[in-house]
CSV table of C-alpha atoms and ligand atoms in Angstrom, one decimal:
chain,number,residue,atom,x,y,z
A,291,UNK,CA,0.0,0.0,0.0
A,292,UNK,CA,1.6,2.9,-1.1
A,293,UNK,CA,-1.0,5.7,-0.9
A,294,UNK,CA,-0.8,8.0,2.2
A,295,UNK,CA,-3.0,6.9,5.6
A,296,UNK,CA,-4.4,9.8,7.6
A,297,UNK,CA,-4.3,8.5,11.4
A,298,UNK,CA,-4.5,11.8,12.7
A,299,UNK,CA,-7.9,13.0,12.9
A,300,UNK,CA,-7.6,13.9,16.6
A,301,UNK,CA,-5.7,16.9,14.9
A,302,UNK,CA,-8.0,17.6,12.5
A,303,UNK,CA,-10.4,16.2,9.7
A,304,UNK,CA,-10.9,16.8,6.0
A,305,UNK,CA,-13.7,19.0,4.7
A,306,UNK,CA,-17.2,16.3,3.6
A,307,UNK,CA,-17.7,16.5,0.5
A,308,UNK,CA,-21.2,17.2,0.6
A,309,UNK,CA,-20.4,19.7,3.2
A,310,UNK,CA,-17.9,21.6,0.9
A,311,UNK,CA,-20.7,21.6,-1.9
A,312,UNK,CA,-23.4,23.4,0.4
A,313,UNK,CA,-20.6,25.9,1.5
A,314,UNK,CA,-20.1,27.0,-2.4
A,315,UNK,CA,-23.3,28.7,-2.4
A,316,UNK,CA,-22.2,31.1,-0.3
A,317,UNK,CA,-19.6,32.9,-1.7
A,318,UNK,CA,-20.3,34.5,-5.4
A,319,UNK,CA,-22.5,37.2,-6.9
A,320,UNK,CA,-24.7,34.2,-8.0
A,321,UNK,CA,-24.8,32.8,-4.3
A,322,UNK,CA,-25.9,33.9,-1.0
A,323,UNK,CA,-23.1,36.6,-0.3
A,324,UNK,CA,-25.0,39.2,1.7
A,325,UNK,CA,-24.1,40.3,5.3
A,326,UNK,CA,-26.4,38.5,8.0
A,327,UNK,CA,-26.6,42.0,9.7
A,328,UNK,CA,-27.7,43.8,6.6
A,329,UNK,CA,-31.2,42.2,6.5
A,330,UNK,CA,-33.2,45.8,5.0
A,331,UNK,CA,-32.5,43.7,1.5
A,332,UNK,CA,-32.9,40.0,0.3
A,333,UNK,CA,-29.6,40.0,0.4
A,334,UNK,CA,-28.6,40.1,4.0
A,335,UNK,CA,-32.3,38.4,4.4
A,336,UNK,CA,-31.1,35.5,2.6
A,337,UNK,CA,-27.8,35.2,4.8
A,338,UNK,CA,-29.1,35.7,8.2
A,339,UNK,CA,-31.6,33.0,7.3
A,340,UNK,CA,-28.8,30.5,6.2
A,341,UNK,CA,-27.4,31.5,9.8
A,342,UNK,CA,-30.2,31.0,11.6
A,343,UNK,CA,-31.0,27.8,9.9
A,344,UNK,CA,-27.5,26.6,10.9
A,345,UNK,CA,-28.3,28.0,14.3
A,346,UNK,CA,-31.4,25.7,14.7
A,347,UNK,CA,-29.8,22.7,13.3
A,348,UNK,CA,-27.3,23.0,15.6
A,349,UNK,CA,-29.1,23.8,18.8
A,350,UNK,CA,-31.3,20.9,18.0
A,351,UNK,CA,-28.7,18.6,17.6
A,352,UNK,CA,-27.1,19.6,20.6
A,353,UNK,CA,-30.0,19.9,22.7
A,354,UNK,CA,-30.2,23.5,23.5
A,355,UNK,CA,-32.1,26.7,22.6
A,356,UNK,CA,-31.6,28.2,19.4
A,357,UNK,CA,-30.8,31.6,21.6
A,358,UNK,CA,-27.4,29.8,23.4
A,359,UNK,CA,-25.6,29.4,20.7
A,360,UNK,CA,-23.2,31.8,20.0
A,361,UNK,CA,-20.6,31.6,16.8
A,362,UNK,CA,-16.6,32.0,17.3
A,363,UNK,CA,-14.0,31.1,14.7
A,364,UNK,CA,-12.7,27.9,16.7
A,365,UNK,CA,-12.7,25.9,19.7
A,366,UNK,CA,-9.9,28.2,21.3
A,367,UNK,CA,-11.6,31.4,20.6
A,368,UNK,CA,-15.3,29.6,22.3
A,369,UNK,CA,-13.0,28.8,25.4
A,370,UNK,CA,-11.5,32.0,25.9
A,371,UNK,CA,-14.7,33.4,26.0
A,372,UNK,CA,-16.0,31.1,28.5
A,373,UNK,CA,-13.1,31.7,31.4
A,374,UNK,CA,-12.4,35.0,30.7
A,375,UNK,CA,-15.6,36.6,29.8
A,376,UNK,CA,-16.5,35.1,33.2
A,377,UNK,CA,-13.0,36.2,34.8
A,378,UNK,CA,-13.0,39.8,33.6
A,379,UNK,CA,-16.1,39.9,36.3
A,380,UNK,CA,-13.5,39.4,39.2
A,381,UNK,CA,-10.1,40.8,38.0
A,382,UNK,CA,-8.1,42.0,41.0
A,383,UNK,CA,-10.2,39.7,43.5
A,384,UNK,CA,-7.9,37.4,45.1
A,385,UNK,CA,-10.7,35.2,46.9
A,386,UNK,CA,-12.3,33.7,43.8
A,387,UNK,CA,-10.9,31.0,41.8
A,388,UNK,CA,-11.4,28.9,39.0
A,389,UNK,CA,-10.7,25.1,39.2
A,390,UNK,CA,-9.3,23.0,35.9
A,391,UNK,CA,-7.3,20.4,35.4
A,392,UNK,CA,-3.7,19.6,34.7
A,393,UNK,CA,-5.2,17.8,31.2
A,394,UNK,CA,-6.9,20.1,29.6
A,395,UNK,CA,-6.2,21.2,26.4
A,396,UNK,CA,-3.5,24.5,26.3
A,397,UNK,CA,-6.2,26.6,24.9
A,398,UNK,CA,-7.8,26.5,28.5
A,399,UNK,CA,-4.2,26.1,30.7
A,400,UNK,CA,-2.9,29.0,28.6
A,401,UNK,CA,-6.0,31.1,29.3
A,402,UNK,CA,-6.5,30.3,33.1
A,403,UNK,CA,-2.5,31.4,33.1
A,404,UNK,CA,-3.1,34.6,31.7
A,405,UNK,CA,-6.3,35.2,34.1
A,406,UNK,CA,-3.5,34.2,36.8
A,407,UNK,CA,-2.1,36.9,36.2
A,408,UNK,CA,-4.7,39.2,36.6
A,409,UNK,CA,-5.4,37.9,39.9
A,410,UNK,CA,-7.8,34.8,39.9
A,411,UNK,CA,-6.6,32.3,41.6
A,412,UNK,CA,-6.4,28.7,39.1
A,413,UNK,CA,-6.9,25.5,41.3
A,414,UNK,CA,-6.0,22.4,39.3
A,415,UNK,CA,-7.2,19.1,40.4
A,416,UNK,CA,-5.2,16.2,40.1
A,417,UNK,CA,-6.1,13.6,37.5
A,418,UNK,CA,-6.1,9.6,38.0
A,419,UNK,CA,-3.1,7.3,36.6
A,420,UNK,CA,-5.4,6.7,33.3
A,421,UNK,CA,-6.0,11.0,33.2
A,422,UNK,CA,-9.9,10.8,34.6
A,423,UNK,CA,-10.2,13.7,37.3
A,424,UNK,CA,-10.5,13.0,40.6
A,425,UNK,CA,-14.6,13.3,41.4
A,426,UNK,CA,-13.6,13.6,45.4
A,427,UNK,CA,-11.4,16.3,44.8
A,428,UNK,CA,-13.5,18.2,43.2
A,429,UNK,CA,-15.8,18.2,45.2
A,430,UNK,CA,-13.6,19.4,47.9
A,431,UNK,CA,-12.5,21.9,46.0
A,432,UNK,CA,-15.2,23.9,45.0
A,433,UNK,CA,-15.9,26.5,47.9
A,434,UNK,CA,-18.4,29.7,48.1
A,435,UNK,CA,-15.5,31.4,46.0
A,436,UNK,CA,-15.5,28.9,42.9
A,437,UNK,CA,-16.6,31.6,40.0
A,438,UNK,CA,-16.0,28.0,37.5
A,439,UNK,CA,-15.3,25.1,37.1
A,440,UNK,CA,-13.4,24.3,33.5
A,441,UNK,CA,-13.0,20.6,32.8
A,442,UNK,CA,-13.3,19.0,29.4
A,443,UNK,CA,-15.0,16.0,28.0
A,444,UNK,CA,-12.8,13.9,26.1
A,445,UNK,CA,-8.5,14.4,26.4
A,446,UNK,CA,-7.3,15.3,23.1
A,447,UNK,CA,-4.0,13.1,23.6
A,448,UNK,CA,-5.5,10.0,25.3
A,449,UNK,CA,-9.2,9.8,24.9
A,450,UNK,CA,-10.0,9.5,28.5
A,451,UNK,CA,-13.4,10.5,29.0
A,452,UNK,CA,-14.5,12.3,32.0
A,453,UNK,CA,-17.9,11.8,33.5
A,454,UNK,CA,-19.6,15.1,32.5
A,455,UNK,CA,-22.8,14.7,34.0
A,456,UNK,CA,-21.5,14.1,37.1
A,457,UNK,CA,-19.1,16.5,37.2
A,458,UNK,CA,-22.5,19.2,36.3
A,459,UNK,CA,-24.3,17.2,39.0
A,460,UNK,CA,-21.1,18.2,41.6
A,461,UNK,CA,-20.7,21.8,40.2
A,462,UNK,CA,-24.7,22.8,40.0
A,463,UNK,CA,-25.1,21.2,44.0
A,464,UNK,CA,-22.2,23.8,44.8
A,465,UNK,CA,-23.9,26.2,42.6
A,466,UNK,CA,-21.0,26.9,40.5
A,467,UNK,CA,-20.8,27.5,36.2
A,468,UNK,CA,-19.6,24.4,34.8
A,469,UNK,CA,-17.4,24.5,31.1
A,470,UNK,CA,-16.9,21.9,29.0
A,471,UNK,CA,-14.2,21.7,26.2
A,472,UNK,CA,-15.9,19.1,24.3
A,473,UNK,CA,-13.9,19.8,21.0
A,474,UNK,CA,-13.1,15.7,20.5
A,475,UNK,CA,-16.7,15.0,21.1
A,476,UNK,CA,-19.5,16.9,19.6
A,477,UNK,CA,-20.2,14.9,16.2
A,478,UNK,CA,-19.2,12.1,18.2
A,479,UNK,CA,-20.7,11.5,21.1
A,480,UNK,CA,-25.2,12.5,21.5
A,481,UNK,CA,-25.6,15.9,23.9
A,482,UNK,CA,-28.8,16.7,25.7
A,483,UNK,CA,-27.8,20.2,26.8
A,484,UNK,CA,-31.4,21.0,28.0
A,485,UNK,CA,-31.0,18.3,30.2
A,486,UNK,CA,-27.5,18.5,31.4
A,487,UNK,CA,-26.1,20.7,34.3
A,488,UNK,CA,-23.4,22.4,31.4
A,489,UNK,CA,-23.3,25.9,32.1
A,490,UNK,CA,-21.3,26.7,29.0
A,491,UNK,CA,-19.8,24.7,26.4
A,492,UNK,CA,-17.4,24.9,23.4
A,493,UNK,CA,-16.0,22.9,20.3
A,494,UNK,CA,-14.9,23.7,16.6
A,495,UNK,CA,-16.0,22.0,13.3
A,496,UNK,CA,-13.2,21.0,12.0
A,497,UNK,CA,-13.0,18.0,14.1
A,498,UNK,CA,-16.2,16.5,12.7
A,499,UNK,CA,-15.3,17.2,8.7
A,500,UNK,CA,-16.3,20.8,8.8
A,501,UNK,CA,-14.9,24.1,7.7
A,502,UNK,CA,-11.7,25.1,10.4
A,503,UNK,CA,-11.9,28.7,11.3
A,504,UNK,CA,-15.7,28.4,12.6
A,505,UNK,CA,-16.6,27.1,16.1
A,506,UNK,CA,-19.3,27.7,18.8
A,507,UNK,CA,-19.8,28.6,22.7
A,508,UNK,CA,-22.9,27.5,24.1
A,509,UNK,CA,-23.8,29.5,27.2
A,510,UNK,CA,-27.2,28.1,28.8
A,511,UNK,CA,-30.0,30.5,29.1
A,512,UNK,CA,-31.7,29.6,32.3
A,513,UNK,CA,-32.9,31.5,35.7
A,514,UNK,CA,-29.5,31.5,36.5
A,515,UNK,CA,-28.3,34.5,34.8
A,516,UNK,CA,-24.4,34.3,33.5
A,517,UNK,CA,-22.8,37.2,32.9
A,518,UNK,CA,-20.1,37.1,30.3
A,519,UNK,CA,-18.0,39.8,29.2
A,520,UNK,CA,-17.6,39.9,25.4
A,521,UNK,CA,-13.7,39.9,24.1
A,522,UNK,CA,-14.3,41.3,21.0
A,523,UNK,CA,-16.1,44.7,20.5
A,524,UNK,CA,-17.8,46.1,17.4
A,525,UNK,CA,-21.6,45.7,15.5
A,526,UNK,CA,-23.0,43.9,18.6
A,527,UNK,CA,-23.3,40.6,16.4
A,528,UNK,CA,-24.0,37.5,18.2
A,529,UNK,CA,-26.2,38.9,21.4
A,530,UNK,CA,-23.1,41.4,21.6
A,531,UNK,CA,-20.7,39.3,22.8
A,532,UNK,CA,-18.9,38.3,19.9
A,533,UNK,CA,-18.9,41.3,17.2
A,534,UNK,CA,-18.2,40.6,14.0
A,535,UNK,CA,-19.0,40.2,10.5
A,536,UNK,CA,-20.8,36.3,10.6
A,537,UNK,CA,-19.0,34.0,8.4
A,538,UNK,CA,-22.2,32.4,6.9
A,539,UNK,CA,-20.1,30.1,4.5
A,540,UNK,CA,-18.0,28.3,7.6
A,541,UNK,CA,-21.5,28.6,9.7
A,542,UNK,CA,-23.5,26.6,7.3
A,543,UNK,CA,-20.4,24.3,6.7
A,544,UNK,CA,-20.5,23.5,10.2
A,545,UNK,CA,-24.5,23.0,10.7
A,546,UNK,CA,-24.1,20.5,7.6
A,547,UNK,CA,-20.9,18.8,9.0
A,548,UNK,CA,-22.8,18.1,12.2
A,549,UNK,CA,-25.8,16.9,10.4
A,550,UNK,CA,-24.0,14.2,8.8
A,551,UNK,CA,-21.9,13.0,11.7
A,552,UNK,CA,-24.8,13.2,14.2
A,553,UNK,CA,-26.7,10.9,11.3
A,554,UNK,CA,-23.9,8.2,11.3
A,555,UNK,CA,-22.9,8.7,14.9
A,556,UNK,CA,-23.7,5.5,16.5
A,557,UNK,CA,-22.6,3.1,12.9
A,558,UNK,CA,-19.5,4.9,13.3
A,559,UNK,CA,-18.9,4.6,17.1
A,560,UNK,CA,-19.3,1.0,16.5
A,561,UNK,CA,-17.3,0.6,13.4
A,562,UNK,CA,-14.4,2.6,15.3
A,563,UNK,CA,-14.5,0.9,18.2
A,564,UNK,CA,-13.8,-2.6,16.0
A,565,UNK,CA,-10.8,-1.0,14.5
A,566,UNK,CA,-9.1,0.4,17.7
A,567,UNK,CA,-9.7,-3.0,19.0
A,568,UNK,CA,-7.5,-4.5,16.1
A,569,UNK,CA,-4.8,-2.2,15.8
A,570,UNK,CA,-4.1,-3.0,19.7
A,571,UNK,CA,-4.7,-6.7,19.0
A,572,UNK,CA,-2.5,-6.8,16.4
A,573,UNK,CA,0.6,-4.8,18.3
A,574,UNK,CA,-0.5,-5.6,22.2
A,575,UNK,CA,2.3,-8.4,21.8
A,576,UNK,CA,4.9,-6.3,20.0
A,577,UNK,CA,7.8,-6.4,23.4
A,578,UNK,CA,7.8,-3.3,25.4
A,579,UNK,CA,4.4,-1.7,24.3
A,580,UNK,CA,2.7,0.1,26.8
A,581,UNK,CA,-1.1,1.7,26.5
A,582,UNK,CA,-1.2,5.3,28.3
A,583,UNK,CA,-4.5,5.6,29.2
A,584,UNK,CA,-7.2,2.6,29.5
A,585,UNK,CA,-10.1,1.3,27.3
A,586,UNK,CA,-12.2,1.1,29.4
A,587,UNK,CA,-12.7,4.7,30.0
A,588,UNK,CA,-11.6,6.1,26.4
A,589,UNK,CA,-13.1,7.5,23.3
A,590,UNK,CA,-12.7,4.9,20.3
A,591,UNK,CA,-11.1,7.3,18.4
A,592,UNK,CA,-8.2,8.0,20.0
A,593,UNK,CA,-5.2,5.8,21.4
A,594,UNK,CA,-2.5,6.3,22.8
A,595,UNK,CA,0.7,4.1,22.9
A,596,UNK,CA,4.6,4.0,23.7
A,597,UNK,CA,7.2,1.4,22.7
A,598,UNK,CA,9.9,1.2,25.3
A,599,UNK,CA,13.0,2.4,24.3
A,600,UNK,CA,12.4,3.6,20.7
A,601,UNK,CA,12.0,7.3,20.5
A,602,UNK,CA,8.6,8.8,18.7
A,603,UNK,CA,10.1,10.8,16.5
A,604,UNK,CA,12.2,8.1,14.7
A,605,UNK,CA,9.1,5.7,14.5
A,606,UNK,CA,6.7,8.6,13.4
A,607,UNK,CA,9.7,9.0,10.5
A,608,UNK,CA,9.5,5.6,9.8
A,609,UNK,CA,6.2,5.1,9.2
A,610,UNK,CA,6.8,7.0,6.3
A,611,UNK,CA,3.2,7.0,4.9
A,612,UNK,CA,1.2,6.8,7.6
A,613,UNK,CA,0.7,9.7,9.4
A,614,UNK,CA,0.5,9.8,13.2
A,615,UNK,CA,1.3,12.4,16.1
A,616,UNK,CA,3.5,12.4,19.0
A,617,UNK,CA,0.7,14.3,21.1
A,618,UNK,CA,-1.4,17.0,20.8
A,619,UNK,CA,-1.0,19.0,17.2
A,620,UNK,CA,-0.2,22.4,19.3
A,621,UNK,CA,2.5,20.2,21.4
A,622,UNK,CA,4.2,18.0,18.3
A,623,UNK,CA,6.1,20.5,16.7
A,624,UNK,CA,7.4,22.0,19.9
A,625,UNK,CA,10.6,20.7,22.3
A,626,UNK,CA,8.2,20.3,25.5
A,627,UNK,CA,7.2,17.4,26.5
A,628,UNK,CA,3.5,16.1,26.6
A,629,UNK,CA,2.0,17.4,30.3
A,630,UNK,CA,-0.6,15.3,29.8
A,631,UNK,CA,1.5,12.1,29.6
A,632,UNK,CA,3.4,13.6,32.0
A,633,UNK,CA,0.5,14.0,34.7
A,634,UNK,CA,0.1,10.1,34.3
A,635,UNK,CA,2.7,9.8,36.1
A,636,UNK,CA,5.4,8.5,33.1
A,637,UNK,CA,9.1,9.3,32.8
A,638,UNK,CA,10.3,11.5,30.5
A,639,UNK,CA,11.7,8.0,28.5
A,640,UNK,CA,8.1,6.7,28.3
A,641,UNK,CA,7.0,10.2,27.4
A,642,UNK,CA,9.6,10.5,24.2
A,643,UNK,CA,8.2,6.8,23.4
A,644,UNK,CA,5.1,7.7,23.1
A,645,UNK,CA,2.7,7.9,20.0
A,646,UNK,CA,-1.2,8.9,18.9
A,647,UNK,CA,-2.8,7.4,16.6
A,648,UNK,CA,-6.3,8.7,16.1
A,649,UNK,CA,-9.4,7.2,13.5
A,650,UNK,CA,-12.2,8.8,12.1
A,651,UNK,CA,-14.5,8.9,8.6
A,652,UNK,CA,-12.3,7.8,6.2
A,653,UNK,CA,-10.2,5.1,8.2
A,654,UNK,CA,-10.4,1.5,6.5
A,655,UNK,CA,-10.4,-2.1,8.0
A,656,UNK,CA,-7.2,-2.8,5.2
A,657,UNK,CA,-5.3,0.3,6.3
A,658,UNK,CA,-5.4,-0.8,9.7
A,659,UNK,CA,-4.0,-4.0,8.9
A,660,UNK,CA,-1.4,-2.5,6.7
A,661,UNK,CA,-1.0,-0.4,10.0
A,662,UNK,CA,-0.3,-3.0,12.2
A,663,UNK,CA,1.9,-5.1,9.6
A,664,UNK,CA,3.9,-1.9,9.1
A,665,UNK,CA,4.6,-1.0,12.9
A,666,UNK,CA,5.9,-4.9,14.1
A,667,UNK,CA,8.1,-4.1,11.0
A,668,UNK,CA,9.1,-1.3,12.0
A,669,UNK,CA,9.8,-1.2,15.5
A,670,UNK,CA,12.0,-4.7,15.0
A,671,UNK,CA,13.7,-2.7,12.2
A,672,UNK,CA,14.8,0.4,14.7
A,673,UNK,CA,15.5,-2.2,16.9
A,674,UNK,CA,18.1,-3.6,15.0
A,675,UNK,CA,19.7,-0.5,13.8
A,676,UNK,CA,19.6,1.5,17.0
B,129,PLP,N1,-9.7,21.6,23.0
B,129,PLP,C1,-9.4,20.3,22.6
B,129,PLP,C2,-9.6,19.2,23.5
B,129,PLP,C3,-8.8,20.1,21.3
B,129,PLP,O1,-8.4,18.9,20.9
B,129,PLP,C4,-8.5,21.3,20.5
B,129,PLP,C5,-7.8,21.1,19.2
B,129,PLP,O2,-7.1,20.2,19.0
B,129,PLP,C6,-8.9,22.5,21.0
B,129,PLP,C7,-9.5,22.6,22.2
B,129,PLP,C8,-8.7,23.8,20.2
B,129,PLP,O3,-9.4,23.7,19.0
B,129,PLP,P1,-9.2,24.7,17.8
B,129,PLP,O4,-7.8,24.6,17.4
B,129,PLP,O5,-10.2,24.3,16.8
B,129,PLP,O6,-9.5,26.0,18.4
């Protein structure tokens, strides 16, 4: 097999097809160009009814009200709106805090840093051997002063999956917001927002075959009033808190993109699970692998593995036309080591040994075979020569 395999979907996804095609009509004089916010003529009519089309489709796919989705241009921009637009509420108190974890993605560490700075306190609760946070903990954690708690979903690097509804259940008894970075699961896993204690929630499209550049923060619209501060300033365009011509092209891609993946969610669930489950039976006996991680608790798509004593980097170049990660994308092309592999408690060694390999849409039973044929070869090869 010569052609190149895409393991790496964890990272990102290609466009659908079909999603692509609906996104065309919205770019040219012949299409549906107009701005959303310029609705006095068919023009802008037409747009903001593609938008709020996309808007329904989502929210009913999702679970929520039409009225709590809000549109960013990624995962990372729906996340910094979440802890700081709740942050910037309580700069310079030193007695509130906001609890995360030491897992979560850098788009979340990096903003909870910076919100250090300005003088919230950041609480970080420990995570379990196989990366699920520690329920007791948090608990304990949480006082009067808790402004939010942060925690995502599903881990990015190992697939753990942490117990969201009880985690709402803890934070709502304490009466605390709950956020949820569930970028590696929406289009993967069903949400019932209406009936789940998620305060405010974010993900981008390009992890289920949509448009990157286009993501959304769902803020729950409830008695409980939550006051967010908008980052961006400008035409008041998304309920004022995120200003800003709408990208109606990336907003329908999105709506479509979710449409199809919530449509084949569960096929594919089961179909993923099948070939994780042979990739590790055909390499669980290869000497010196090690899972990071469990299956147990893990997303399908995702897993994580080292190979004692042979370094990532020279595999990942080995496996010439399969492409696989050494962690995260916004860790793999930088010196640092993975924190999250780190917070299982493994050595640096382990760390450097380790690999991702994550599945999705256009993953094949015979490319995983060729996968697992190709790393036994492999790993003996570097063996040998190293
Ligand atoms: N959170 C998680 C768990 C992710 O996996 C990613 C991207 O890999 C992000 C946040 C950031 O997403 P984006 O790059 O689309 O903003």
């Amino acid at each position: 097999m010569k052609k190149l395999i895409y393991l790496d979907y964890a990272s990102t996804t290609p466009v659908d097809k079909q999603v692509l095609q609906e996104m065309k009509n919205y770019f040219t004089i012949k299409g549906i160009f107009g701005n959303p916010s310029s609705y006095l003529h068919l023009f802008g009519i037409n747009a903001k009814n593609a938008v709020e089309n996309a808007r329904i489709n989502i929210s009913n796919i999702i679970g929520s009200k039409k009225e709590e989705i809000i549109f960013t241009s990624s995962a990372t921009e729906s996340i910094n709106l979440a802890i700081k637009g709740i942050a910037f509420n309580y700069l310079n108190n030193k007695k509130k805090n906001i609890i995360t974890s030491f897992i979560e993605h850098k788009a979340v560490l990096e903003t909870c840093n910076f919100i250090k700075k300005l003088g919230v306190k950041i609480i970080y609760i420990k995570n379990s051997r196989i990366g699920k946070i520690n329920l007791n903990i948090l608990k304990k954690k949480i006082t009067d002063e808790t402004i939010l708690v942060s925690i995502m979903h599903i881990n990015n690097e190992i697939g753990i999956i942490n117990d969201i509804n009880k985690i709402g259940y803890i934070c709502k008894k304490k009466n605390t917001l709950f956020h949820v970075d569930a970028t590696q699961s929406v289009g993967k896993y069903s949400f019932n927002l209406k009936n789940m204690n998620i305060d405010l929630l974010s993900f981008s499209a390009h992890k289920f075959y949509g448009p990157k550049g286009i993501g959304v923060l769902y803020i729950k619209n409830n008695k409980k009033k939550i006051n967010l501060l908008p980052l961006i300033h400008g035409g008041e365009q998304e309920n004022s808190l995120r200003s800003g011509t709408l990208a109606v092209h990336q907003i329908v891609g999105m709506s479509t993109a979710l449409k199809i993946a919530n449509s084949i969610m569960e096929q594919e669930k089961k179909r993923i699970t099948f070939l994780k489950n042979k990739l590790w039976n055909g390499i669980k006996n290869i000497q010196g692998i090690y899972l990071n991680g469990n299956f147990k608790d893990s997303s399908p798509y995702i897993i994580n593995i080292g190979f004692k004593n042979i370094f990532n980097k020279i595999l990942i170049l080995e496996m010439k036309n399969i492409a696989i990660s050494t962690s995260s994308a916004c860790n793999s092309n930088k010196h640092h080591l993975s924190y999250v592999l780190k917070s299982l408690g493994l050595n640096d060694k382990l760390i450097k040994s380790s690999i991702r390999i994550s599945f999705g849409k256009f993953t094949t039973e015979k490319e995983i075979d060729y996968t697992v044929k190709k790393l036994n070869f492999i790993i003996k090869q570097i063996k040998k020569k190293y």
